Each structure stands twice: as structure tokens, then as C-alpha cells.
């Protein structure tokens, strides 16, 4: 399927640095992680393969001690001993070869969130036996689409992601906006004891508070690239591109910098031909957003990146909180930069939804042993929930009881996803991008300030979208690659408790 409609370079200014050229990994350097200046706290994965079209490196999941809060140590799990794991920087057309070793005390897999990988490389329980402790697995696939993606386990993912197992893949395309600086900022949150320790409920679901069993784990300590007090230096007058990944289980980031607006240029696997401006950039778990701004001010002036209050569902409102400090650097100010009004050529042909009724996907919540009479089928190594624990349903069934949705190979299919529960749910589809064709949750500054932006809906190719309590979203996808592809809620406390099923494409 031809996705990108044209390959015109995007010309936005004469003299700014072409993003990407500033970060090229030197092939003669040793295969160790080097710090990346523009994305503080992110270690860069170093390619050990001299072939410029192959990106090869080793990734190990294991226990490690990190410092989320300065002065405190946290025993955690990480990829290559850092949280987030190494930033993989590659380009469209590259082959990624990852030699994975599991040094955790339990099985795991890696899922490449958003990447269109062959089905057997997807890391999902439908297609891969978990890698046992001490085991290895080679993930090998081609990168077909530009964008910002991430990777995380798909085994006990509520617990394993919360332990710190996540990392980012940046795939450069032929058309990248020209900017002066680019920052990858991975957002997360944590609950830490006074000594920095993770709570026992990270491992043990039985100890989790009912409110978090219902809504998902979240905690008061905000992490940006693995630190609670992240400082990012910005050059005055320069165009800065911020690429956010929300790796939190439940927390929404409602990002604002007082006195500034974001120019939003993309999300998930897409850039927007027509960028738009907003003062609050709302990013749900597992989503990525791409936004520009030009900071101004005298050296050492600080700007506070905050997440403003957000009411997710009928749980406790998420209060406003500081996320990071942006500080104007002592670099020479740049003058005359303007943010681009258009990114010509980056658009993708819109899919025409097929006629006929969409496939209905109703998201709800039930209770083990409740009127539904449910025993949740065992999934993903999770312990059996107790009577009274919540389970999460798709069309009134949970987990492996949900019949797969069969789609012929090459078929277009429309899904109407309706959230009838009291929780927020985040629809994620493996292996494909989808386009949003309709929603009853449209942004309106007065009556629905947290609704979806029509400028986003009309341009985006998403792999993840929030469906708020009481609302619905209709999406269309082109199912052009065979296999068993998962779809699930990206609150892992929901997916691991039933809200996880499969689309079978061309499966006899
Ligand atoms: Cu990011 Cu199936 O998940
Ligand atoms: Cu959910």
C-alpha cells in the first residue's frame, strides 16, 4: 500500500540545521550508549553494523537501580540499564536487528508500538511465546514509516511497563520539518516510597487499591526521560521541535507553558500538512505528539512545562502539576524564525470508509463473579483475579473469550468503538495505522474542551486513540498485511484484565 503521496522536501527556512544530520552515530565509535544532548537523559542506541541500511544492536531487559528523584535510588527493571531504554534512531527503509536477552526473573516479550512489523515480530501473545528468563530472541524487521514509536513488553504489561521497561524508536523520513533543535521527551509517572522504592503493588496486583484496579496505576511523581526534575535548555528565537511519548499507564499529560501556544505538527505515525495551534496539548497514554515552539527570553529565564488539571473519568481528577523546567540557554539568540504554517507533501491519502455498518466494539467493565458470572480466562501470565475484582469487556466478553474480528486480506474495515463504562479507555490497534472518520467527542472550547480536535482527526494516522466514558469514535483501517493483530485498551490494568482481543487478517 502506497502511503505517502509525495516526496517533496519540506523547506521551512534557509539556514537552520537539518534535523538528523546533528545526531548521526559514528560507526567507528564503540557500541556503548552515548548521551544525547538534545534529549537529556536518553541514551542513544549505537548501531554496531557498518551497513548504513541496517541498524543492529543488543537489548537486555534486567533489574537495575535508577535514580528517578535526585538523591534517591529505585530498584527497577530497565532495557540496557536505563529508564527510558536506549533511543533507537533510524530511517525509513532501514532494517532493525535487535538481539534481545531476557535477564528478568519472569518471561517477557517486546512489542514495537505503532510500527508496521511482520506479524511474527509483533511481540504480542497471539504470535510469540514469551521469552523465558535467560532466553533470547532476535527481532528483525524493516522500518517502513517515519514517526516516533516506542517499545515495551506485552507480557504482564501493567507491571512490566510500570517497572521502567520502555524505550523510543525515532524513524526519520524523507520529509522532516527543518527545525533548529529537536527533543524527545518521554513522559511517565511513578509512586515512590520515601526511600525511592517502587510499591509492592507494582508486582502484586492483589495489593493494588481498588481505585487503581478500576482506573489504572498512576502516581504523583512525574518523570520526563526518567527524572522528576528534568531541565531542558532552549535556544532563544530558535525553532524547537518537541516529540512527546506518553509511557504512563493512566496519566494524561495536558501540557501547557504559560504565555505560549504549541504549533502541533503531528501525532503517532503522521505529520500534518496543516499544523494547528493550541495552548494545551493533551496526550493520552501510549500516544505521541509532535509540536513546535520558539522560546524567547534572556539567558537563565525559566519556563515551566505544566500538565493542567484533567478529569479522566469518574475517578479522582488529575490535579495540575509541574512536568519539567525549560530554561533559556546562553546560546546566541536566533532572530527572524517563524513557525511553519504548512508542511506541504506530508499528507496521506484519506481512506474511503466502505459502505455498510461498522463493526461494533463496545467497551465496558464488569466484576469477577458478578452478574456476568465471569471467570476471566488466564492471559499473559497474570494471576487469577479475585471475586469482586474488576474485569474489562469487549462486546460483553473478556480476553480470549472475545471472538476475533475476521477481515479479509486487503480489506477496508470500519470500527465503531463505544465506551459505555465509567472508566476512560484507550483504543490501540497493532500492525496498522487507522484514520478517524467520526466521533461524538469533538473539541469545542466552551462545552467540550477535552474533545478531539477536528484538525487532528482530518489528518492523522493514529495507532492509539482515547475513547472517553460515554463517547464513541469511528475509525477505518486498511488491513493489508496478514496475521493475528491485537487490539486492546492501552491502560494495561484494563487490557491485562480482559480488554484485549484480536483482528484476524486473512486467517483461514
Ligand atoms: Cu503499546 Cu499492544 O501495545
Ligand atoms: Cu481501558
CSV table of C-alpha atoms and ligand atoms in Angstrom, one decimal:
chain,number,residue,atom,x,y,z
A,1,UNK,CA,0.0,0.0,0.0
A,2,UNK,CA,1.4,3.4,-1.0
A,3,UNK,CA,1.0,5.6,2.0
A,4,UNK,CA,3.0,8.8,1.4
A,5,UNK,CA,1.5,10.7,-1.5
A,6,UNK,CA,4.6,12.7,-2.5
A,7,UNK,CA,8.2,13.0,-1.6
A,8,UNK,CA,8.7,16.8,-1.8
A,9,UNK,CA,11.2,18.0,0.7
A,10,UNK,CA,9.8,20.4,3.3
A,11,UNK,CA,11.5,23.8,3.1
A,12,UNK,CA,10.9,26.0,6.1
A,13,UNK,CA,13.9,28.2,6.4
A,14,UNK,CA,17.2,28.8,4.7
A,15,UNK,CA,19.8,28.3,7.4
A,16,UNK,CA,18.5,26.1,10.1
A,17,UNK,CA,20.1,22.8,10.8
A,18,UNK,CA,18.6,19.7,9.1
A,19,UNK,CA,17.4,17.6,11.9
A,20,UNK,CA,19.0,14.2,11.8
A,21,UNK,CA,22.3,15.4,10.5
A,22,UNK,CA,23.2,16.5,14.0
A,23,UNK,CA,22.7,13.1,15.5
A,24,UNK,CA,24.5,10.7,13.2
A,25,UNK,CA,26.0,7.8,15.1
A,26,UNK,CA,29.7,7.4,14.3
A,27,UNK,CA,30.3,3.9,13.1
A,28,UNK,CA,33.8,3.8,14.4
A,29,UNK,CA,32.7,4.6,18.0
A,30,UNK,CA,32.4,1.7,20.4
A,31,UNK,CA,29.0,0.0,20.8
A,32,UNK,CA,28.1,1.8,24.1
A,33,UNK,CA,25.3,4.1,24.8
A,34,UNK,CA,26.2,7.8,24.3
A,35,UNK,CA,24.2,10.6,25.9
A,36,UNK,CA,22.1,12.6,23.5
A,37,UNK,CA,22.4,16.3,24.1
A,38,UNK,CA,19.0,17.4,22.7
A,39,UNK,CA,17.1,14.8,24.7
A,40,UNK,CA,18.6,14.9,28.1
A,41,UNK,CA,18.5,11.6,30.0
A,42,UNK,CA,18.1,9.5,26.9
A,43,UNK,CA,21.0,7.2,26.0
A,44,UNK,CA,21.4,6.7,22.2
A,45,UNK,CA,21.4,3.1,20.9
A,46,UNK,CA,24.6,2.7,18.9
A,47,UNK,CA,24.4,0.8,15.7
A,48,UNK,CA,27.1,-2.0,15.5
A,49,UNK,CA,26.5,-2.8,11.9
A,50,UNK,CA,28.6,-0.9,9.3
A,51,UNK,CA,25.9,-1.3,6.6
A,52,UNK,CA,24.2,2.1,6.6
A,53,UNK,CA,20.8,0.5,5.9
A,54,UNK,CA,21.0,-1.9,8.9
A,55,UNK,CA,20.6,-0.8,12.5
A,56,UNK,CA,21.8,-3.6,14.7
A,57,UNK,CA,22.2,-3.7,18.4
A,58,UNK,CA,21.7,-5.7,21.6
A,59,UNK,CA,19.0,-5.0,24.1
A,60,UNK,CA,18.7,-6.6,27.5
A,61,UNK,CA,15.9,-6.4,30.0
A,62,UNK,CA,17.1,-6.7,33.5
A,63,UNK,CA,16.9,-5.5,37.1
A,64,UNK,CA,18.8,-2.2,37.7
A,65,UNK,CA,19.0,0.7,40.1
A,66,UNK,CA,18.0,4.0,38.7
A,67,UNK,CA,17.5,7.5,40.3
A,68,UNK,CA,14.2,8.9,39.4
A,69,UNK,CA,14.4,11.5,42.1
A,70,UNK,CA,17.8,13.1,42.7
A,71,UNK,CA,19.3,11.6,45.9
A,72,UNK,CA,17.0,8.5,45.9
A,73,UNK,CA,17.6,5.1,44.4
A,74,UNK,CA,14.9,3.0,42.9
A,75,UNK,CA,15.3,-0.7,42.2
A,76,UNK,CA,13.6,-1.2,38.9
A,77,UNK,CA,13.7,-3.1,35.6
A,78,UNK,CA,15.1,-1.5,32.5
A,79,UNK,CA,16.3,-2.0,29.0
A,80,UNK,CA,20.1,-1.7,28.9
A,81,UNK,CA,20.0,-0.3,32.4
A,82,UNK,CA,18.4,3.0,31.7
A,83,UNK,CA,14.8,4.3,32.0
A,84,UNK,CA,13.8,5.0,29.4
A,85,UNK,CA,15.7,2.4,27.5
A,86,UNK,CA,18.0,3.5,24.6
A,87,UNK,CA,16.7,5.8,21.9
A,88,UNK,CA,16.9,4.0,18.6
A,89,UNK,CA,17.5,6.5,15.8
A,90,UNK,CA,17.0,5.1,12.3
A,91,UNK,CA,15.4,6.0,9.0
A,92,UNK,CA,12.7,4.7,6.7
A,93,UNK,CA,14.0,1.7,4.8
A,94,UNK,CA,16.4,0.6,7.5
A,95,UNK,CA,16.4,-2.9,8.7
A,96,UNK,CA,16.4,-3.2,12.5
A,97,UNK,CA,18.1,-6.2,14.0
A,98,UNK,CA,17.7,-6.4,17.8
A,99,UNK,CA,19.4,-9.2,19.7
A,100,UNK,CA,17.2,-9.3,22.8
A,101,UNK,CA,18.1,-11.1,26.0
A,102,UNK,CA,15.7,-11.5,28.9
A,103,UNK,CA,17.5,-11.2,32.2
A,104,UNK,CA,14.3,-10.6,34.2
A,105,UNK,CA,13.1,-13.1,36.8
A,106,UNK,CA,9.9,-13.7,34.7
A,107,UNK,CA,9.0,-14.1,31.0
A,108,UNK,CA,8.6,-11.1,28.7
A,109,UNK,CA,8.3,-10.0,25.1
A,110,UNK,CA,8.9,-6.8,23.2
A,111,UNK,CA,6.1,-5.1,21.3
A,112,UNK,CA,7.0,-2.3,18.8
A,113,UNK,CA,4.2,0.1,19.4
A,114,UNK,CA,2.9,1.7,16.2
A,115,UNK,CA,5.5,0.1,13.9
A,116,UNK,CA,4.1,-1.9,11.0
A,117,UNK,CA,6.2,-5.0,11.6
A,118,UNK,CA,5.6,-8.5,10.3
A,119,UNK,CA,3.1,-10.3,12.5
A,120,UNK,CA,5.6,-12.7,14.0
A,121,UNK,CA,7.8,-9.8,15.1
A,122,UNK,CA,4.9,-8.1,16.9
A,123,UNK,CA,5.7,-9.4,20.4
A,124,UNK,CA,2.0,-10.0,21.2
A,125,UNK,CA,0.8,-13.1,23.0
A,126,UNK,CA,-1.1,-14.2,19.8
A,127,UNK,CA,2.1,-14.6,17.8
A,128,UNK,CA,5.0,-15.1,20.2
A,129,UNK,CA,5.7,-17.4,23.1
A,130,UNK,CA,7.1,-15.2,25.8
A,131,UNK,CA,10.9,-15.2,26.1
A,132,UNK,CA,11.7,-17.1,29.3
A,133,UNK,CA,14.2,-15.8,32.0
A,134,UNK,CA,17.7,-16.2,30.5
A,135,UNK,CA,16.2,-16.6,27.0
A,136,UNK,CA,16.9,-14.7,23.8
A,137,UNK,CA,15.0,-13.6,20.7
A,138,UNK,CA,16.1,-11.7,17.6
A,139,UNK,CA,13.6,-9.1,16.4
A,140,UNK,CA,14.4,-8.3,12.8
A,141,UNK,CA,12.2,-6.1,10.6
A,142,UNK,CA,12.2,-3.2,8.2
A,143,UNK,CA,11.2,0.3,9.2
A,144,UNK,CA,8.5,1.4,6.8
A,145,UNK,CA,7.1,4.6,8.2
A,146,UNK,CA,8.5,7.8,9.6
A,147,UNK,CA,7.4,8.8,13.0
A,148,UNK,CA,8.0,8.4,16.7
A,149,UNK,CA,7.3,4.9,18.1
A,150,UNK,CA,8.0,3.1,21.3
A,151,UNK,CA,8.6,-0.4,22.6
A,152,UNK,CA,7.5,-2.1,25.7
A,153,UNK,CA,6.7,-5.6,27.0
A,154,UNK,CA,3.5,-7.4,26.1
A,155,UNK,CA,3.6,-9.8,29.0
A,156,UNK,CA,2.2,-8.7,32.3
A,157,UNK,CA,2.5,-5.2,30.7
A,158,UNK,CA,0.7,-3.4,33.6
A,159,UNK,CA,3.6,-4.5,35.9
A,160,UNK,CA,6.5,-4.6,33.5
A,161,UNK,CA,6.0,-1.1,31.9
A,162,UNK,CA,5.4,0.3,35.3
A,163,UNK,CA,8.8,-1.1,36.4
A,164,UNK,CA,10.5,1.0,33.7
A,165,UNK,CA,10.6,-1.2,30.6
A,166,UNK,CA,10.0,1.2,27.7
A,167,UNK,CA,12.1,2.9,25.1
A,168,UNK,CA,11.7,5.0,21.9
A,169,UNK,CA,12.3,4.5,18.2
A,170,UNK,CA,12.6,7.6,16.1
A,171,UNK,CA,12.3,6.9,12.4
A,172,UNK,CA,13.3,9.7,10.1
A,173,UNK,CA,11.6,10.1,6.8
A,174,UNK,CA,12.4,11.9,3.5
A,175,UNK,CA,10.3,14.8,4.7
A,176,UNK,CA,11.2,16.2,8.1
A,177,UNK,CA,10.4,19.8,9.0
A,178,UNK,CA,13.5,21.8,9.4
A,179,UNK,CA,14.0,23.0,12.9
A,180,UNK,CA,16.9,24.1,15.0
A,181,UNK,CA,16.6,21.7,17.8
A,182,UNK,CA,14.7,18.5,18.5
A,183,UNK,CA,13.9,17.0,21.8
A,184,UNK,CA,12.4,13.6,22.5
A,185,UNK,CA,10.6,13.7,25.9
A,186,UNK,CA,9.2,10.5,27.3
A,187,UNK,CA,6.6,11.2,29.9
A,188,UNK,CA,5.7,8.9,32.8
A,189,UNK,CA,4.7,8.9,36.4
A,190,UNK,CA,5.6,6.8,39.4
A,191,UNK,CA,4.6,6.1,43.0
A,192,UNK,CA,7.7,6.1,45.1
A,193,UNK,CA,8.3,5.4,48.8
A,194,UNK,CA,10.2,7.8,51.0
A,195,UNK,CA,13.3,5.7,50.2
A,196,UNK,CA,12.6,5.8,46.5
A,197,UNK,CA,11.3,2.2,46.3
A,198,UNK,CA,8.5,1.2,44.0
A,199,UNK,CA,5.4,0.0,45.9
A,200,UNK,CA,4.7,-3.7,46.3
A,201,UNK,CA,1.6,-3.3,44.1
A,202,UNK,CA,3.8,-2.8,41.0
A,203,UNK,CA,4.4,-6.6,41.2
A,204,UNK,CA,1.4,-7.8,43.1
A,205,UNK,CA,-2.0,-6.9,41.6
A,206,UNK,CA,-3.7,-8.2,44.8
A,207,UNK,CA,-2.2,-5.3,46.8
A,208,UNK,CA,-3.4,-2.7,44.3
A,209,UNK,CA,-6.0,-0.2,45.6
A,210,UNK,CA,-9.5,-0.8,44.1
A,211,UNK,CA,-9.5,2.7,42.6
A,212,UNK,CA,-6.3,1.8,40.6
A,213,UNK,CA,-7.6,-1.7,39.7
A,214,UNK,CA,-10.6,0.2,38.2
A,215,UNK,CA,-8.8,3.0,36.5
A,216,UNK,CA,-5.1,2.0,36.2
A,217,UNK,CA,-2.0,2.7,38.2
A,218,UNK,CA,-0.8,6.2,38.4
A,219,UNK,CA,1.4,8.1,40.9
A,220,UNK,CA,2.3,11.6,42.0
A,221,UNK,CA,6.0,11.6,40.8
A,222,UNK,CA,6.2,12.9,37.2
A,223,UNK,CA,9.1,11.6,35.2
A,224,UNK,CA,10.5,13.1,32.0
A,225,UNK,CA,13.2,11.0,30.4
A,226,UNK,CA,13.4,9.1,33.7
A,227,UNK,CA,13.8,12.1,36.1
A,228,UNK,CA,11.5,14.0,38.3
A,229,UNK,CA,13.3,17.4,38.0
A,230,UNK,CA,14.1,17.4,34.3
A,231,UNK,CA,15.7,20.5,33.0
A,232,UNK,CA,15.8,21.2,29.2
A,233,UNK,CA,17.8,24.1,27.8
A,234,UNK,CA,16.3,26.0,24.9
A,235,UNK,CA,18.0,28.4,22.5
A,236,UNK,CA,16.1,31.8,22.3
A,237,UNK,CA,14.5,32.5,19.0
A,238,UNK,CA,15.2,29.0,17.7
A,239,UNK,CA,12.6,26.6,16.4
A,240,UNK,CA,12.3,23.7,18.8
A,241,UNK,CA,10.6,20.5,17.9
A,242,UNK,CA,9.2,18.6,20.9
A,243,UNK,CA,8.4,14.9,20.3
A,244,UNK,CA,6.4,13.6,23.3
A,245,UNK,CA,5.7,10.0,24.1
A,246,UNK,CA,3.4,9.2,27.0
A,247,UNK,CA,4.6,5.9,28.5
A,248,UNK,CA,2.4,6.2,31.6
A,249,UNK,CA,-0.2,3.6,32.4
A,250,UNK,CA,-3.0,6.0,33.1
A,251,UNK,CA,-1.8,9.6,33.4
A,252,UNK,CA,-2.9,12.1,30.8
A,253,UNK,CA,-0.5,14.9,30.1
A,254,UNK,CA,-2.3,18.2,29.5
A,255,UNK,CA,0.8,20.2,28.5
A,256,UNK,CA,1.0,23.9,28.7
A,257,UNK,CA,3.6,26.6,29.0
A,258,UNK,CA,2.1,29.8,30.3
A,259,UNK,CA,2.4,32.5,27.6
A,260,UNK,CA,3.0,30.1,24.8
A,261,UNK,CA,1.0,28.1,22.3
A,262,UNK,CA,2.0,24.8,20.7
A,263,UNK,CA,2.0,24.5,17.0
A,264,UNK,CA,1.0,20.9,16.6
A,265,UNK,CA,2.6,19.2,13.6
A,266,UNK,CA,1.9,15.5,14.0
A,267,UNK,CA,0.9,12.6,16.1
A,268,UNK,CA,1.7,8.9,16.2
A,269,UNK,CA,2.8,7.9,12.6
A,270,UNK,CA,1.7,11.2,10.9
A,271,UNK,CA,2.8,14.7,10.2
A,272,UNK,CA,0.1,17.3,9.4
A,273,UNK,CA,0.1,19.3,6.2
A,274,UNK,CA,-1.9,21.9,8.1
A,275,UNK,CA,-0.4,22.4,11.5
A,276,UNK,CA,-2.7,23.9,14.2
A,277,UNK,CA,-2.2,25.9,17.3
A,278,UNK,CA,-3.4,25.1,20.8
A,279,UNK,CA,-2.5,26.2,24.3
A,280,UNK,CA,-3.0,22.8,25.9
A,281,UNK,CA,-1.6,19.6,24.3
A,282,UNK,CA,-3.5,16.7,25.7
A,283,UNK,CA,-1.5,13.4,25.3
A,284,UNK,CA,-3.1,10.1,26.4
A,285,UNK,CA,-1.1,7.0,27.4
A,286,UNK,CA,0.8,5.5,24.5
A,287,UNK,CA,0.1,8.4,22.2
A,288,UNK,CA,2.8,10.5,20.6
A,289,UNK,CA,2.5,14.2,19.7
A,290,UNK,CA,4.9,16.4,17.8
A,291,UNK,CA,4.8,20.2,18.5
A,292,UNK,CA,6.9,23.3,17.7
A,293,UNK,CA,7.6,26.5,19.6
A,294,UNK,CA,10.0,29.4,19.6
A,295,UNK,CA,11.1,30.3,23.1
A,296,UNK,CA,12.1,33.8,23.9
A,297,UNK,CA,13.8,35.4,26.8
A,298,UNK,CA,17.1,36.4,28.4
A,299,UNK,CA,19.6,33.7,29.4
A,300,UNK,CA,18.5,31.7,32.5
A,301,UNK,CA,14.9,32.7,32.2
A,302,UNK,CA,12.8,29.7,33.1
A,303,UNK,CA,9.6,28.5,31.5
A,304,UNK,CA,7.6,25.9,33.4
A,305,UNK,CA,6.1,23.0,31.5
A,306,UNK,CA,3.0,22.1,33.4
A,307,UNK,CA,0.3,19.5,33.0
A,308,UNK,CA,-3.0,21.2,33.8
A,309,UNK,CA,-5.8,19.5,35.6
A,310,UNK,CA,-7.8,16.9,33.7
A,311,UNK,CA,-10.8,14.9,34.7
A,312,UNK,CA,-10.3,11.5,33.1
A,313,UNK,CA,-13.5,9.8,34.1
A,314,UNK,CA,-15.3,9.4,37.4
A,315,UNK,CA,-12.1,8.8,39.3
A,316,UNK,CA,-10.3,11.5,41.3
A,317,UNK,CA,-9.4,14.4,39.0
A,318,UNK,CA,-5.9,14.6,38.0
A,319,UNK,CA,-4.5,17.8,39.5
A,320,UNK,CA,-2.3,20.3,37.8
A,321,UNK,CA,1.3,19.5,38.2
A,322,UNK,CA,4.7,20.7,37.1
A,323,UNK,CA,6.3,18.4,34.4
A,324,UNK,CA,9.7,20.0,33.7
A,325,UNK,CA,11.7,23.2,33.6
A,326,UNK,CA,12.6,24.7,30.3
A,327,UNK,CA,15.5,27.2,30.6
A,328,UNK,CA,16.7,29.8,28.1
A,329,UNK,CA,20.3,28.9,27.4
A,330,UNK,CA,23.2,31.3,26.9
A,331,UNK,CA,23.4,30.4,23.2
A,332,UNK,CA,23.3,33.2,20.7
A,333,UNK,CA,19.7,34.1,20.1
A,334,UNK,CA,18.3,33.4,16.6
A,335,UNK,CA,16.2,36.1,15.0
A,336,UNK,CA,13.6,36.0,12.3
A,337,UNK,CA,12.4,32.4,12.6
A,338,UNK,CA,8.7,31.8,12.0
A,339,UNK,CA,6.8,28.6,12.7
A,340,UNK,CA,5.7,26.9,9.5
A,341,UNK,CA,2.0,27.3,8.6
A,342,UNK,CA,2.1,24.3,6.3
A,343,UNK,CA,4.1,21.2,5.7
A,344,UNK,CA,3.4,20.6,2.1
A,345,UNK,CA,3.7,17.0,0.9
A,346,UNK,CA,3.5,15.1,4.2
A,347,UNK,CA,-0.2,14.2,3.9
A,348,UNK,CA,-1.6,10.8,3.4
A,349,UNK,CA,-4.5,9.8,1.2
A,350,UNK,CA,-7.6,9.5,3.2
A,351,UNK,CA,-9.3,6.1,3.2
A,352,UNK,CA,-12.9,6.0,2.0
A,353,UNK,CA,-14.9,4.1,4.6
A,354,UNK,CA,-16.7,1.1,3.0
A,355,UNK,CA,-20.5,1.3,2.8
A,356,UNK,CA,-22.4,-0.8,5.4
A,357,UNK,CA,-22.4,-0.8,9.1
A,358,UNK,CA,-19.2,-0.6,11.0
A,359,UNK,CA,-18.0,-3.4,13.2
A,360,UNK,CA,-19.3,-2.6,16.7
A,361,UNK,CA,-16.7,-2.6,19.6
A,362,UNK,CA,-18.4,-1.9,22.9
A,363,UNK,CA,-16.0,-1.3,25.8
A,364,UNK,CA,-17.4,-1.9,29.3
A,365,UNK,CA,-16.5,-3.0,32.8
A,366,UNK,CA,-17.8,-5.9,34.8
A,367,UNK,CA,-16.8,-7.7,38.0
A,368,UNK,CA,-15.4,-11.2,38.6
A,369,UNK,CA,-18.2,-13.3,40.0
A,370,UNK,CA,-20.7,-10.5,39.4
A,371,UNK,CA,-23.9,-10.8,37.4
A,372,UNK,CA,-21.9,-11.6,34.3
A,373,UNK,CA,-20.8,-14.8,36.1
A,374,UNK,CA,-17.3,-14.4,34.8
A,375,UNK,CA,-14.2,-16.3,35.3
A,376,UNK,CA,-11.6,-14.4,33.4
A,377,UNK,CA,-9.6,-16.6,31.1
A,378,UNK,CA,-5.9,-16.6,32.0
A,379,UNK,CA,-3.9,-14.2,29.9
A,380,UNK,CA,-0.3,-13.1,29.7
A,381,UNK,CA,0.8,-14.8,32.9
A,382,UNK,CA,-1.5,-12.7,35.1
A,383,UNK,CA,-2.7,-14.1,38.4
A,384,UNK,CA,-6.3,-15.0,38.5
A,385,UNK,CA,-8.3,-12.1,39.8
A,386,UNK,CA,-10.3,-12.5,43.0
A,387,UNK,CA,-14.1,-12.3,43.3
A,388,UNK,CA,-15.1,-8.7,43.2
A,389,UNK,CA,-12.1,-7.5,41.1
A,390,UNK,CA,-13.0,-5.6,38.0
A,391,UNK,CA,-12.7,-7.1,34.6
A,392,UNK,CA,-12.9,-5.1,31.3
A,393,UNK,CA,-15.0,-6.3,28.5
A,394,UNK,CA,-15.3,-6.0,24.7
A,395,UNK,CA,-18.8,-6.8,23.5
A,396,UNK,CA,-19.6,-8.3,26.9
A,397,UNK,CA,-16.7,-10.8,26.8
A,398,UNK,CA,-13.2,-10.6,28.1
A,399,UNK,CA,-9.8,-11.6,26.8
A,400,UNK,CA,-9.6,-14.9,25.0
A,401,UNK,CA,-13.4,-15.2,25.1
A,402,UNK,CA,-13.8,-12.3,22.7
A,403,UNK,CA,-14.2,-13.7,19.2
A,404,UNK,CA,-11.6,-12.4,16.8
A,405,UNK,CA,-12.8,-9.9,14.2
A,406,UNK,CA,-12.1,-11.6,10.8
A,407,UNK,CA,-11.1,-9.3,8.0
A,408,UNK,CA,-10.2,-10.5,4.5
A,409,UNK,CA,-6.6,-9.6,3.4
A,410,UNK,CA,-6.6,-6.3,1.8
A,411,UNK,CA,-10.0,-5.4,3.2
A,412,UNK,CA,-11.0,-2.0,4.5
A,413,UNK,CA,-12.9,-2.1,7.7
A,414,UNK,CA,-14.7,0.5,9.9
A,415,UNK,CA,-14.9,0.1,13.7
A,416,UNK,CA,-17.3,2.0,15.8
A,417,UNK,CA,-15.7,2.0,19.3
A,418,UNK,CA,-18.1,2.9,22.1
A,419,UNK,CA,-17.2,3.3,25.7
A,420,UNK,CA,-20.2,2.6,27.9
A,421,UNK,CA,-18.2,2.2,31.1
A,422,UNK,CA,-17.3,4.7,33.8
A,423,UNK,CA,-13.6,4.5,33.0
A,424,UNK,CA,-11.5,6.0,30.3
A,425,UNK,CA,-10.3,3.6,27.6
A,426,UNK,CA,-7.6,4.0,25.0
A,427,UNK,CA,-8.1,2.0,21.8
A,428,UNK,CA,-4.8,0.7,20.4
A,429,UNK,CA,-4.5,-1.4,17.2
A,430,UNK,CA,-1.4,-3.4,16.4
A,431,UNK,CA,0.2,-3.5,13.0
A,432,UNK,CA,-1.8,-0.8,11.2
A,433,UNK,CA,-2.5,2.8,11.3
A,434,UNK,CA,-6.1,3.9,11.3
A,435,UNK,CA,-7.9,7.1,10.4
A,436,UNK,CA,-10.6,8.6,12.4
A,437,UNK,CA,-13.8,9.1,10.4
A,438,UNK,CA,-16.2,10.3,13.1
A,439,UNK,CA,-16.7,10.9,16.8
A,440,UNK,CA,-19.2,12.4,19.1
A,441,UNK,CA,-16.3,13.8,21.2
A,442,UNK,CA,-15.3,16.8,19.2
A,443,UNK,CA,-13.4,19.7,20.7
A,444,UNK,CA,-15.3,22.8,21.5
A,445,UNK,CA,-13.6,25.4,23.7
A,446,UNK,CA,-16.8,26.1,25.7
A,447,UNK,CA,-18.6,22.8,26.0
A,448,UNK,CA,-16.1,20.1,25.3
A,449,UNK,CA,-12.5,21.4,25.8
A,450,UNK,CA,-11.0,17.9,26.1
A,451,UNK,CA,-12.7,16.6,22.9
A,452,UNK,CA,-10.8,15.5,19.8
A,453,UNK,CA,-9.5,18.3,17.5
A,454,UNK,CA,-11.0,18.2,14.1
A,455,UNK,CA,-7.7,19.4,12.6
A,456,UNK,CA,-6.1,16.3,14.1
A,457,UNK,CA,-9.0,13.9,13.1
A,458,UNK,CA,-8.9,15.0,9.5
A,459,UNK,CA,-5.2,14.5,9.0
A,460,UNK,CA,-3.9,11.9,11.5
A,461,UNK,CA,-2.9,8.3,11.0
A,462,UNK,CA,-3.2,7.0,14.5
A,463,UNK,CA,-2.4,3.8,16.3
A,464,UNK,CA,-3.8,4.9,19.6
A,465,UNK,CA,-6.9,7.0,20.5
A,466,UNK,CA,-8.8,7.8,23.7
A,467,UNK,CA,-12.4,6.9,23.9
A,468,UNK,CA,-13.8,8.7,26.9
A,469,UNK,CA,-16.6,7.4,29.1
A,470,UNK,CA,-19.9,7.8,27.2
A,471,UNK,CA,-18.3,8.7,23.9
A,472,UNK,CA,-17.6,6.9,20.7
A,473,UNK,CA,-15.0,7.1,17.9
A,474,UNK,CA,-15.3,5.6,14.4
A,475,UNK,CA,-12.1,4.6,12.7
A,476,UNK,CA,-11.2,3.0,9.4
A,477,UNK,CA,-8.2,0.8,8.6
A,478,UNK,CA,-6.8,-0.9,5.5
A,479,UNK,CA,-5.9,-4.4,6.6
A,480,UNK,CA,-3.3,-5.1,4.0
A,481,UNK,CA,-1.0,-7.4,6.0
A,482,UNK,CA,-1.9,-10.9,7.1
A,483,UNK,CA,-1.8,-12.2,10.7
A,484,UNK,CA,-3.3,-12.1,14.1
A,485,UNK,CA,-3.2,-8.5,15.3
A,486,UNK,CA,-4.1,-7.4,18.8
A,487,UNK,CA,-6.4,-4.5,19.7
A,488,UNK,CA,-6.8,-3.5,23.3
A,489,UNK,CA,-7.1,-0.7,25.7
A,490,UNK,CA,-3.8,0.9,26.5
A,491,UNK,CA,-4.5,1.2,30.2
A,492,UNK,CA,-2.6,-2.0,30.9
A,493,UNK,CA,-4.6,-2.7,34.0
A,494,UNK,CA,-7.6,-2.9,31.6
A,495,UNK,CA,-6.0,-4.9,28.8
A,496,UNK,CA,-4.5,-7.5,31.2
A,497,UNK,CA,-7.9,-7.9,32.8
A,498,UNK,CA,-9.8,-8.6,29.7
A,499,UNK,CA,-9.9,-5.6,27.3
A,500,UNK,CA,-7.7,-7.3,24.8
A,501,UNK,CA,-8.7,-9.1,21.6
A,502,UNK,CA,-7.6,-9.7,18.0
A,503,UNK,CA,-8.3,-8.8,14.4
A,504,UNK,CA,-7.5,-11.8,12.1
A,505,UNK,CA,-6.5,-10.6,8.7
A,506,UNK,CA,-6.6,-13.2,6.0
A,507,UNK,CA,-6.5,-16.0,8.6
A,508,UNK,CA,-8.4,-19.1,7.3
B,1,LIG,CU1,1.7,-0.3,23.2
B,1,LIG,CU2,-0.4,-3.7,22.5
B,1,LIG,O1,0.6,-2.0,22.9
B,2,LIG,CU1,-9.3,0.9,29.4
